[in-house]
Amino acid sequence: MDGQTITAAPVLILLGPPGAGKGTQARMLEEKFGLVQLSTGDLLRAAVAQGTEAGKQAKAVMDAGGLVSDDIVIAILRDRLAEPDCAQGVILDGFPRTTVQAEALDTLLAENGQRIDAAISLEVDDAAMVTRISGRYTCAACGEGYHDVFKQPSQPETCDKCGGTQMKRRADDKAETVASRLEAYHAQTAPLIGYYDDKGALTRIDAMGDIGDIAADMGAIVKTATAR
Ligand code: ADP
Ligand code: ADP
Ligand code: ZN
């Protein structure tokens, strides 16, 4: 930006369809690089659980597998980004999901003297995404993600991270909703791959492989992007 040296904290974006592994990889990057994962899905689910005005408006749309309105999501993200821990650098997981959100993010970052260090697109085929979503569950205490087949805790029903024994499944991770979410992804979010490619910020990752292999690829990209 303008040739100035920018020392601002890193900003990374994870793009990819529902179930691609964004949350899984974001948590690993968070641990490895001390960045903060910002998941608009998690923020919206918290708003729904707290019964805030935004949460009330978002709930029906989320249950139907659509995208929550840009105004609501941008406001939630803006507030979260202003919290002090985000000064360490952030991984945006599930935001932006529309061109309007991407433009709002550009404006927000410019106001803070920040920029996007990398937009990483996790590429999976639609069939894999359905398999991943249908087996997904998380630890109710710490949010660690698991999968019935691909990522089981070492002891059944016990979280490897925190020892919690209550696991939960998302209401929208069911076959009827997955088709709508996939449709929303292709229509409204996939165009962002071109948006970031045009800015020279895009890296594509083959996300069909093993979680650990993908994490290694991601780590290398983040190192390069944040060393600039
Ligand atoms: P997203 O945040 O993109 O929706 P998640 O990170 O929640 O996706 O992953 C969806 C499900 O797939 C989870 O159950 C997770 O454990 C599992 N998963 C994540 N990455 C992989 C992978 N590379 N191979 C197999 N399963 C994966
Ligand atoms: P996944 O990665 O599996 O799609 P998320 O947890 O990211 O799930 O999102 C869950 C739901 O929350 C989405 O289906 C959508 O309704 C809503 N949502 C999350 N992030 C956004 C966003 N940036 N814009 C609009 N809706 C969003
Ligand atoms: Zn846990």
Tab-separated table of C-alpha atoms and ligand atoms in Angstrom:
chain	number	residue	atom	x	y	z
A	1	MET	CA	0.000	0.000	0.000
A	2	ASP	CA	1.531	3.293	-1.142
A	3	GLY	CA	4.999	1.788	-0.774
A	4	GLN	CA	4.983	2.429	2.991
A	5	THR	CA	6.337	-0.201	5.308
A	6	ILE	CA	3.426	-1.795	7.029
A	7	THR	CA	4.007	-3.431	10.358
A	8	ALA	CA	0.351	-4.009	11.108
A	9	ALA	CA	-0.739	-7.406	12.369
A	10	PRO	CA	-1.405	-10.079	9.733
A	11	VAL	CA	-4.845	-10.477	8.180
A	12	LEU	CA	-5.579	-13.816	6.545
A	13	ILE	CA	-8.776	-14.893	4.821
A	14	LEU	CA	-9.904	-18.491	4.436
A	15	LEU	CA	-12.243	-19.113	1.523
A	16	GLY	CA	-13.969	-22.376	0.735
A	17	PRO	CA	-17.371	-24.065	0.723
A	18	PRO	CA	-19.056	-25.184	3.930
A	19	GLY	CA	-17.196	-28.221	5.256
A	20	ALA	CA	-13.974	-27.484	3.373
A	21	GLY	CA	-12.007	-27.435	6.620
A	22	LYS	CA	-11.744	-23.679	7.235
A	23	GLY	CA	-12.500	-23.911	10.951
A	24	THR	CA	-10.185	-26.891	11.442
A	25	GLN	CA	-7.298	-25.151	9.707
A	26	ALA	CA	-7.991	-21.764	11.335
A	27	ARG	CA	-7.701	-23.288	14.793
A	28	MET	CA	-4.408	-24.927	13.866
A	29	LEU	CA	-3.041	-21.637	12.504
A	30	GLU	CA	-4.243	-19.873	15.620
A	31	GLU	CA	-2.135	-22.186	17.769
A	32	LYS	CA	0.872	-22.138	15.494
A	33	PHE	CA	1.093	-18.416	14.757
A	34	GLY	CA	-0.700	-16.811	17.714
A	35	LEU	CA	-3.377	-15.383	15.441
A	36	VAL	CA	-7.030	-15.001	16.404
A	37	GLN	CA	-9.664	-17.000	14.512
A	38	LEU	CA	-12.715	-14.915	13.639
A	39	SER	CA	-15.570	-17.136	12.525
A	40	THR	CA	-18.694	-15.199	11.575
A	41	GLY	CA	-20.607	-18.502	11.843
A	42	ASP	CA	-19.524	-18.811	15.503
A	43	LEU	CA	-20.286	-15.129	16.164
A	44	LEU	CA	-23.740	-15.500	14.619
A	45	ARG	CA	-24.483	-18.701	16.575
A	46	ALA	CA	-23.486	-16.856	19.756
A	47	ALA	CA	-25.840	-13.986	18.831
A	48	VAL	CA	-28.658	-16.500	18.234
A	49	ALA	CA	-27.971	-18.198	21.585
A	50	GLN	CA	-27.947	-14.835	23.395
A	51	GLY	CA	-31.172	-13.796	21.673
A	52	THR	CA	-29.800	-10.442	20.474
A	53	GLU	CA	-31.717	-8.500	17.829
A	54	ALA	CA	-29.165	-9.547	15.180
A	55	GLY	CA	-29.409	-13.147	16.367
A	56	LYS	CA	-33.195	-13.123	16.067
A	57	GLN	CA	-32.992	-11.878	12.497
A	58	ALA	CA	-30.213	-14.301	11.554
A	59	LYS	CA	-31.717	-17.498	12.943
A	60	ALA	CA	-34.313	-18.309	10.273
A	61	VAL	CA	-31.850	-17.607	7.455
A	62	MET	CA	-29.182	-19.817	9.026
A	63	ASP	CA	-31.675	-22.643	9.603
A	64	ALA	CA	-32.624	-22.479	5.922
A	65	GLY	CA	-28.999	-22.526	4.775
A	66	GLY	CA	-29.026	-19.026	3.289
A	67	LEU	CA	-26.666	-16.126	3.893
A	68	VAL	CA	-27.411	-13.665	6.674
A	69	SER	CA	-27.747	-10.054	5.456
A	70	ASP	CA	-24.542	-8.170	4.774
A	71	ASP	CA	-25.470	-5.383	7.222
A	72	ILE	CA	-25.767	-7.758	10.167
A	73	VAL	CA	-22.623	-9.726	9.404
A	74	ILE	CA	-20.481	-6.662	8.683
A	75	ALA	CA	-21.592	-5.014	11.954
A	76	ILE	CA	-20.786	-8.158	13.946
A	77	LEU	CA	-17.383	-8.500	12.329
A	78	ARG	CA	-16.540	-4.825	12.734
A	79	ASP	CA	-17.245	-4.982	16.482
A	80	ARG	CA	-15.215	-8.149	16.938
A	81	LEU	CA	-12.246	-6.773	14.952
A	82	ALA	CA	-12.116	-3.777	17.289
A	83	GLU	CA	-11.476	-5.971	20.347
A	84	PRO	CA	-7.907	-5.782	21.683
A	85	ASP	CA	-6.906	-9.426	21.065
A	86	CYS	CA	-7.285	-8.883	17.298
A	87	ALA	CA	-4.181	-6.692	17.392
A	88	GLN	CA	-2.168	-9.949	17.276
A	89	GLY	CA	-3.475	-10.637	13.789
A	90	VAL	CA	-6.554	-12.457	12.564
A	91	ILE	CA	-7.696	-15.371	10.452
A	92	LEU	CA	-11.085	-14.654	8.942
A	93	ASP	CA	-13.008	-17.919	8.713
A	94	GLY	CA	-16.247	-17.620	6.768
A	95	PHE	CA	-16.014	-13.889	6.095
A	96	PRO	CA	-16.296	-12.318	3.577
A	97	ARG	CA	-18.949	-14.379	1.799
A	98	THR	CA	-20.243	-11.771	-0.668
A	99	THR	CA	-18.662	-9.031	-2.764
A	100	VAL	CA	-20.355	-6.392	-0.590
A	101	GLN	CA	-18.683	-7.909	2.489
A	102	ALA	CA	-15.299	-8.050	0.734
A	103	GLU	CA	-15.535	-4.371	-0.164
A	104	ALA	CA	-16.591	-3.474	3.382
A	105	LEU	CA	-13.593	-5.389	4.709
A	106	ASP	CA	-11.234	-3.503	2.386
A	107	THR	CA	-12.615	-0.210	3.709
A	108	LEU	CA	-12.406	-1.324	7.331
A	109	LEU	CA	-8.815	-2.471	6.992
A	110	ALA	CA	-7.768	0.660	5.112
A	111	GLU	CA	-9.173	2.758	7.970
A	112	ASN	CA	-6.924	0.825	10.370
A	113	GLY	CA	-3.854	1.024	8.128
A	114	GLN	CA	-4.061	-2.746	7.563
A	115	ARG	CA	-4.228	-4.906	4.487
A	116	ILE	CA	-4.944	-8.494	3.527
A	117	ASP	CA	-1.787	-10.604	3.658
A	118	ALA	CA	-3.296	-13.661	1.994
A	119	ALA	CA	-6.623	-15.079	0.875
A	120	ILE	CA	-6.354	-18.853	0.881
A	121	SER	CA	-8.938	-20.823	-1.069
A	122	LEU	CA	-9.497	-24.363	0.222
A	123	GLU	CA	-10.559	-26.358	-2.812
A	124	VAL	CA	-12.677	-29.474	-2.299
A	125	ASP	CA	-15.235	-31.174	-4.469
A	126	ASP	CA	-18.918	-30.972	-3.577
A	127	ALA	CA	-19.189	-34.670	-2.684
A	128	ALA	CA	-16.376	-34.441	-0.124
A	129	MET	CA	-17.959	-31.391	1.388
A	130	VAL	CA	-21.231	-33.257	1.973
A	131	THR	CA	-19.381	-36.173	3.623
A	132	ARG	CA	-17.431	-33.789	5.831
A	133	ILE	CA	-20.463	-31.838	6.960
A	134	SER	CA	-22.599	-34.877	7.691
A	135	GLY	CA	-19.995	-36.317	10.088
A	136	ARG	CA	-19.085	-33.058	11.806
A	137	TYR	CA	-19.384	-32.493	15.561
A	138	THR	CA	-17.644	-30.234	18.083
A	139	CYS	CA	-16.762	-30.133	21.751
A	140	ALA	CA	-19.431	-28.078	23.522
A	141	ALA	CA	-16.874	-26.734	26.010
A	142	CYS	CA	-13.993	-25.555	23.816
A	143	GLY	CA	-15.301	-25.755	20.242
A	144	GLU	CA	-12.670	-28.207	18.987
A	145	GLY	CA	-13.963	-29.835	15.804
A	146	TYR	CA	-14.221	-33.578	15.203
A	147	HIS	CA	-15.531	-35.935	12.528
A	148	ASP	CA	-17.181	-39.362	12.785
A	149	VAL	CA	-14.674	-40.849	10.344
A	150	PHE	CA	-11.833	-38.398	9.641
A	151	LYS	CA	-11.014	-36.889	13.011
A	152	GLN	CA	-12.063	-38.942	15.995
A	153	PRO	CA	-10.919	-38.035	19.497
A	154	SER	CA	-8.433	-40.548	20.939
A	155	GLN	CA	-11.082	-41.610	23.482
A	156	PRO	CA	-14.688	-41.764	22.284
A	157	GLU	CA	-16.807	-38.724	23.232
A	158	THR	CA	-13.915	-37.091	25.113
A	159	CYS	CA	-12.282	-33.935	23.801
A	160	ASP	CA	-8.524	-34.266	23.203
A	161	LYS	CA	-8.065	-30.552	23.870
A	162	CYS	CA	-9.993	-29.934	27.096
A	163	GLY	CA	-11.273	-33.311	28.341
A	164	GLY	CA	-14.893	-32.178	27.858
A	165	THR	CA	-17.399	-34.995	27.394
A	166	GLN	CA	-20.268	-33.113	25.826
A	167	MET	CA	-20.201	-33.089	22.043
A	168	LYS	CA	-22.700	-31.233	19.861
A	169	ARG	CA	-23.866	-31.233	16.248
A	170	ARG	CA	-25.074	-28.194	14.350
A	171	ALA	CA	-28.768	-28.008	13.465
A	172	ASP	CA	-27.897	-26.858	9.929
A	173	ASP	CA	-25.519	-29.774	9.239
A	174	LYS	CA	-28.300	-31.906	7.812
A	175	ALA	CA	-28.755	-33.103	4.238
A	176	GLU	CA	-31.729	-30.794	3.464
A	177	THR	CA	-29.821	-27.642	4.397
A	178	VAL	CA	-26.484	-28.610	2.910
A	179	ALA	CA	-27.776	-28.258	-0.659
A	180	SER	CA	-28.915	-24.658	-0.011
A	181	ARG	CA	-25.624	-23.768	1.639
A	182	LEU	CA	-23.679	-25.173	-1.268
A	183	GLU	CA	-25.846	-23.238	-3.698
A	184	ALA	CA	-25.276	-20.013	-1.733
A	185	TYR	CA	-21.553	-20.706	-1.788
A	186	HIS	CA	-21.376	-21.169	-5.555
A	187	ALA	CA	-23.623	-18.184	-6.336
A	188	GLN	CA	-22.401	-15.621	-3.823
A	189	THR	CA	-19.049	-16.625	-2.318
A	190	ALA	CA	-17.119	-18.411	-5.076
A	191	PRO	CA	-16.802	-15.116	-7.060
A	192	LEU	CA	-14.538	-13.856	-4.256
A	193	ILE	CA	-11.834	-16.232	-5.479
A	194	GLY	CA	-11.576	-14.018	-8.586
A	195	TYR	CA	-11.855	-10.869	-6.459
A	196	TYR	CA	-8.727	-11.744	-4.458
A	197	ASP	CA	-6.931	-13.219	-7.448
A	198	ASP	CA	-7.276	-9.844	-9.195
A	199	LYS	CA	-5.655	-8.201	-6.165
A	200	GLY	CA	-2.739	-10.674	-6.323
A	201	ALA	CA	-3.613	-11.939	-2.837
A	202	LEU	CA	-4.981	-15.401	-3.700
A	203	THR	CA	-3.417	-18.793	-3.041
A	204	ARG	CA	-5.283	-21.992	-3.867
A	205	ILE	CA	-4.832	-25.112	-1.775
A	206	ASP	CA	-5.903	-28.623	-2.659
A	207	ALA	CA	-7.981	-29.381	0.423
A	208	MET	CA	-8.941	-32.950	-0.528
A	209	GLY	CA	-5.999	-34.451	1.373
A	210	ASP	CA	-5.175	-35.224	4.944
A	211	ILE	CA	-5.730	-32.547	7.646
A	212	GLY	CA	-2.051	-32.572	8.673
A	213	ASP	CA	-0.758	-32.252	5.093
A	214	ILE	CA	-3.083	-29.338	4.409
A	215	ALA	CA	-1.973	-27.673	7.653
A	216	ALA	CA	1.655	-27.927	6.523
A	217	ASP	CA	0.808	-26.270	3.176
A	218	MET	CA	-1.146	-23.560	4.976
A	219	GLY	CA	1.693	-22.918	7.411
A	220	ALA	CA	4.120	-22.380	4.545
A	221	ILE	CA	1.775	-19.919	2.837
A	222	VAL	CA	1.186	-17.973	6.033
A	223	LYS	CA	4.914	-17.752	6.718
A	224	THR	CA	5.617	-16.380	3.250
A	225	ALA	CA	2.669	-13.982	3.302
A	226	THR	CA	3.442	-12.539	6.712
A	227	ALA	CA	7.176	-12.205	6.068
A	228	ARG	CA	6.630	-9.661	3.292
B	1	ADP	P1	-15.623	-25.477	7.567
B	1	ADP	O1	-15.193	-24.594	8.706
B	1	ADP	O2	-14.950	-25.110	6.270
B	1	ADP	O3	-17.095	-25.532	7.415
B	1	ADP	P2	-14.661	-27.690	9.244
B	1	ADP	O4	-13.276	-27.284	9.588
B	1	ADP	O5	-15.693	-27.573	10.292
B	1	ADP	O6	-15.135	-26.948	7.889
B	1	ADP	O7	-14.592	-29.202	8.732
B	1	ADP	C1	-15.777	-29.928	8.403
B	1	ADP	C2	-15.665	-31.353	8.925
B	1	ADP	O8	-14.683	-32.072	8.151
B	1	ADP	C3	-15.231	-31.472	10.380
B	1	ADP	O9	-15.901	-32.569	10.959
B	1	ADP	C4	-13.710	-31.729	10.286
B	1	ADP	O10	-13.261	-32.521	11.400
B	1	ADP	C5	-13.600	-32.501	8.968
B	1	ADP	N1	-12.382	-32.189	8.202
B	1	ADP	C6	-11.699	-31.014	8.139
B	1	ADP	N2	-10.654	-31.095	7.289
B	1	ADP	C7	-10.674	-32.363	6.788
B	1	ADP	C8	-9.836	-33.093	5.865
B	1	ADP	N3	-8.791	-32.522	5.270
B	1	ADP	N4	-10.159	-34.372	5.607
B	1	ADP	C9	-11.232	-34.958	6.199
B	1	ADP	N5	-12.063	-34.333	7.066
B	1	ADP	C10	-11.784	-33.049	7.375
B	2	ADP	P1	-19.887	-23.366	7.212
B	2	ADP	O1	-18.450	-23.014	7.114
B	2	ADP	O2	-20.125	-24.796	7.482
B	2	ADP	O3	-20.702	-22.840	6.077
B	2	ADP	P2	-20.351	-21.264	9.180
B	2	ADP	O4	-20.303	-21.600	10.609
B	2	ADP	O5	-19.258	-20.459	8.595
B	2	ADP	O6	-20.562	-22.630	8.449
B	2	ADP	O7	-21.715	-20.495	8.879
B	2	ADP	C1	-22.970	-20.971	9.308
B	2	ADP	C2	-24.085	-20.079	8.749
B	2	ADP	O8	-23.944	-18.750	9.286
B	2	ADP	C3	-24.074	-19.903	7.248
B	2	ADP	O9	-24.771	-20.947	6.579
B	2	ADP	C4	-24.780	-18.539	7.097
B	2	ADP	O10	-26.186	-18.669	7.263
B	2	ADP	C5	-24.258	-17.780	8.290
B	2	ADP	N1	-23.020	-17.022	7.976
B	2	ADP	C6	-21.765	-17.233	8.483
B	2	ADP	N2	-20.897	-16.335	7.990
B	2	ADP	C7	-21.612	-15.533	7.142
B	2	ADP	C8	-21.285	-14.428	6.310
B	2	ADP	N3	-20.018	-13.955	6.226
B	2	ADP	N4	-22.277	-13.867	5.578
B	2	ADP	C9	-23.549	-14.312	5.638
B	2	ADP	N5	-23.929	-15.363	6.395
B	2	ADP	C10	-22.972	-15.961	7.145
B	3	ZN	ZN	-12.905	-29.460	24.224
